[in-house]
PDB file of C-alpha atoms in Angstrom:
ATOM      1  CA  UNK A 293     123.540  90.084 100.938  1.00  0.00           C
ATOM      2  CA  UNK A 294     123.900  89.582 104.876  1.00  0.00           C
ATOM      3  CA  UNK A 295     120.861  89.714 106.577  1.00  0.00           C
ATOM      4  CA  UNK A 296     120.669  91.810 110.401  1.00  0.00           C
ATOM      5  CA  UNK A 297     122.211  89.100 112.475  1.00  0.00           C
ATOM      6  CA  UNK A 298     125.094  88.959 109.611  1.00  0.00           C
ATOM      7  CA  UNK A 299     124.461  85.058 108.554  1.00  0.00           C
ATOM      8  CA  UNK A 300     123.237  84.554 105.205  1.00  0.00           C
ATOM      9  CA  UNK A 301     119.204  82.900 105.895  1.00  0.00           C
ATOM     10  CA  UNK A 302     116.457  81.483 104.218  1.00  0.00           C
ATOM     11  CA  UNK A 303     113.322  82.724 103.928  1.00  0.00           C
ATOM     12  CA  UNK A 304     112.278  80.941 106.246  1.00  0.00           C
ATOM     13  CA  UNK A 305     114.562  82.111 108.660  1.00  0.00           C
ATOM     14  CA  UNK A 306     114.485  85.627 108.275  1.00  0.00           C
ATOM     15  CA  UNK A 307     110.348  85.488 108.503  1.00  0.00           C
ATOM     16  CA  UNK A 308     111.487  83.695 112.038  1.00  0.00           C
ATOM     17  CA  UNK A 309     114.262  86.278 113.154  1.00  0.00           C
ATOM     18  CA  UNK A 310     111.466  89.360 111.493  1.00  0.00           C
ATOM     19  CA  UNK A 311     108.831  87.876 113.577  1.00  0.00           C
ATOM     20  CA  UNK A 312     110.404  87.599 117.279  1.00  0.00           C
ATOM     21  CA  UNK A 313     112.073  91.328 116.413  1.00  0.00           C
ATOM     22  CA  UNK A 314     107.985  92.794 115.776  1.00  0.00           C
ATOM     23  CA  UNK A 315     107.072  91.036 118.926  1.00  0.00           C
ATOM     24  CA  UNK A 316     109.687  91.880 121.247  1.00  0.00           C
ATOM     25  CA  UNK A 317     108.782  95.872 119.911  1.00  0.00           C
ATOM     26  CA  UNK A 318     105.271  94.805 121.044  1.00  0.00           C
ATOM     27  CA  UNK A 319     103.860  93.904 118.304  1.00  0.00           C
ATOM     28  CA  UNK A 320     100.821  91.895 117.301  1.00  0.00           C
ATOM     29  CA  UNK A 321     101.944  89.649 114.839  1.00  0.00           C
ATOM     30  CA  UNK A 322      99.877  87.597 112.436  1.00  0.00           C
ATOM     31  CA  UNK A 323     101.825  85.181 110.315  1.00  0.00           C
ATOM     32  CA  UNK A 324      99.746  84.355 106.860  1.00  0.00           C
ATOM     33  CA  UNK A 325     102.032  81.989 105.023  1.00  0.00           C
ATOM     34  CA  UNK A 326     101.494  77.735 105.782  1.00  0.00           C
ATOM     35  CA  UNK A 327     103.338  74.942 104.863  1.00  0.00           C
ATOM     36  CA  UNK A 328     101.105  73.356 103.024  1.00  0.00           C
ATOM     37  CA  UNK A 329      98.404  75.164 100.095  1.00  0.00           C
ATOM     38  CA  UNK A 330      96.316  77.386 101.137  1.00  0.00           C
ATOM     39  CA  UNK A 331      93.399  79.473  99.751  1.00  0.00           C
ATOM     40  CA  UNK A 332      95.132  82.625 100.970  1.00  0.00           C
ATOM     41  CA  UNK A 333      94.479  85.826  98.807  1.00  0.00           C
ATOM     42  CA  UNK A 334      97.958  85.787  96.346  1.00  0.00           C
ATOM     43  CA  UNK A 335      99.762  88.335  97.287  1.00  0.00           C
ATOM     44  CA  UNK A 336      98.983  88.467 100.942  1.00  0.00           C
ATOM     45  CA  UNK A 337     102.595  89.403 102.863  1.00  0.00           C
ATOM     46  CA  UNK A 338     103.924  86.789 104.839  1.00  0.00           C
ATOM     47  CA  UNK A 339     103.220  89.140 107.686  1.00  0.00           C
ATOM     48  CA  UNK A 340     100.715  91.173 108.923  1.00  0.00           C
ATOM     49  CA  UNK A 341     101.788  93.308 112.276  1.00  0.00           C
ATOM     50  CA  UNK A 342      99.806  95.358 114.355  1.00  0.00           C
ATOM     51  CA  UNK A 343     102.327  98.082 115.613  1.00  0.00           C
ATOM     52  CA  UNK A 344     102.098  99.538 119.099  1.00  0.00           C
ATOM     53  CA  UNK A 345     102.025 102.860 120.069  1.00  0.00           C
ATOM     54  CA  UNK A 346      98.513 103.335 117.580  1.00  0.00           C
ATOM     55  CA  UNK A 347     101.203 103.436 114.961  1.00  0.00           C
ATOM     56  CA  UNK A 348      98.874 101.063 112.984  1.00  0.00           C
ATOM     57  CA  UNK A 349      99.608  98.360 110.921  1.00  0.00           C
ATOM     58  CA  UNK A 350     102.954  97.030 108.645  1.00  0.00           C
ATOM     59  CA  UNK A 351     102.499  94.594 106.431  1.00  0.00           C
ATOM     60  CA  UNK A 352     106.332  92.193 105.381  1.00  0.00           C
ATOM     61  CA  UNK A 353     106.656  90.104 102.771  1.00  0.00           C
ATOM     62  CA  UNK A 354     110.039  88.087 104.323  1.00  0.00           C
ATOM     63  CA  UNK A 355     112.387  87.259 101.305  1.00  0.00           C
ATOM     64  CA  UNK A 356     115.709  85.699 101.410  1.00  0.00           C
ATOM     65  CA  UNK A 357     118.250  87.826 100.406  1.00  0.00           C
ATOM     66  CA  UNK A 358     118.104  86.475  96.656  1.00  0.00           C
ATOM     67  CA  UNK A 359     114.438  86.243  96.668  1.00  0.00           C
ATOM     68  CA  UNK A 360     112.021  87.825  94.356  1.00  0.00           C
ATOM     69  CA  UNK A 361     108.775  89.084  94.233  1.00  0.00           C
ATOM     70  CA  UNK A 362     105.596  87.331  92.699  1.00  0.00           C
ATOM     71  CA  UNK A 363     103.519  89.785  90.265  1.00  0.00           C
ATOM     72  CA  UNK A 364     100.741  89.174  92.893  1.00  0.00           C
ATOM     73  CA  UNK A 365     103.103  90.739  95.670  1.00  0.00           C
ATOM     74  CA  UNK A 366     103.895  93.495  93.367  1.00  0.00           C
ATOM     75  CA  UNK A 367     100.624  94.530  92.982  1.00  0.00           C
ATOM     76  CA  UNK A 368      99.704  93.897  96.491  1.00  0.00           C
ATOM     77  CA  UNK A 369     103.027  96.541  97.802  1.00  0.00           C
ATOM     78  CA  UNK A 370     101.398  99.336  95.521  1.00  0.00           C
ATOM     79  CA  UNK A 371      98.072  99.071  96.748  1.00  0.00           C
ATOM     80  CA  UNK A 372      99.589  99.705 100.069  1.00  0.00           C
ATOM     81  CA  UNK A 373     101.732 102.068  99.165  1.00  0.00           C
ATOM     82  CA  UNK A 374      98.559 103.669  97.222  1.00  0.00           C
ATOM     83  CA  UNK A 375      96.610 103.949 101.068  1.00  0.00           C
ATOM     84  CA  UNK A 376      99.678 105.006 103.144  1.00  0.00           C
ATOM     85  CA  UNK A 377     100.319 101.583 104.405  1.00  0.00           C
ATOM     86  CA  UNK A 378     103.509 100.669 105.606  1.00  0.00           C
ATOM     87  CA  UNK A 379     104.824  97.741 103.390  1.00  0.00           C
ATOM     88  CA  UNK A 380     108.106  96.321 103.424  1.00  0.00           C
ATOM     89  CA  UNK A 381     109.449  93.346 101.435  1.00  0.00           C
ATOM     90  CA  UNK A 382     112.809  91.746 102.054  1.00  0.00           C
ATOM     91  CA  UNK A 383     114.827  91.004 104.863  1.00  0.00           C
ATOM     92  CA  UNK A 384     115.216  91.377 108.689  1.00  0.00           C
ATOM     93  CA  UNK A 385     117.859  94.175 107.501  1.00  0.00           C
ATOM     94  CA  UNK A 386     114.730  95.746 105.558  1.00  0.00           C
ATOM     95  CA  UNK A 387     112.723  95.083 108.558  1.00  0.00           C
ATOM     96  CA  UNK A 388     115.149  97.323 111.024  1.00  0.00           C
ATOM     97  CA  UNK A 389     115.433 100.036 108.519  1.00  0.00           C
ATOM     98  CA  UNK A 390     111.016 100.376 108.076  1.00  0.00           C
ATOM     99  CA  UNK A 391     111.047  99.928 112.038  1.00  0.00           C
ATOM    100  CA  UNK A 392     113.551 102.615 112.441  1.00  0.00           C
ATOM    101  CA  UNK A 393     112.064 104.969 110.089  1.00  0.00           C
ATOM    102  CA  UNK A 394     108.662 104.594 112.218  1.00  0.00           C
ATOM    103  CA  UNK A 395     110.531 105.515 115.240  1.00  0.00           C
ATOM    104  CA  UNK A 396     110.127 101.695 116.417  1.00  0.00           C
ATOM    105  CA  UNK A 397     113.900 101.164 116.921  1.00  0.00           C
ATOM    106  CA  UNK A 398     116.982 103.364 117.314  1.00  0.00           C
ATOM    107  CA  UNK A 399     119.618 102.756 114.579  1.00  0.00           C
TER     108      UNK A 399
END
């Protein structure tokens, strides 16, 4: 799978491209993932974004387009989904599509 800007990426890279797209919508962006270990809560998306407009919050777990979910990320994406949260977990491509369904961007 392509990602949005039609290259195929890393994760890394699509967490990057995901990341300047939420901001330049006006987002507040929190990024929880480091380089090195952590004591983050498992599970925690890579992402956290504050969306304008008192739209609320989104929460991204950035995957390549090959990669996979933990079973801590699993459970984390149906809590949300449980309390109305906006999750999303994949791609920039996945990205647009959430953002677009929230009115955020025109397809």
């Amino acid at each position: 799978m392509k990602s949005a800007v039609g290259a195929f990426q890393r994760e890394s890279d699509e967490q990057k491209l995901g990341t300047e797209l939420l901001e330049r919508i006006g987002c507040f962006v929190f990024r929880t993932n480091q380089p090195r270990a952590s004591r983050v809560t498992p599970g925690l998306p890579d992402v956290i974004a504050l969306l304008p407009r008192r739209l609320g919050v989104l929460l991204w777990e950035a995957k390549s387009a090959t990669g996979r979910q933990s079973d801590a990320q699993i459970l984390v994406e149906s809590r949300c989904r449980d309390s109305a949260v906006p999750y999303v977990c994949g791609t920039v491509a996945d990205l647009t599509v959430a953002l677009e369904g929230l009115g955020l961007l025109v397809g």
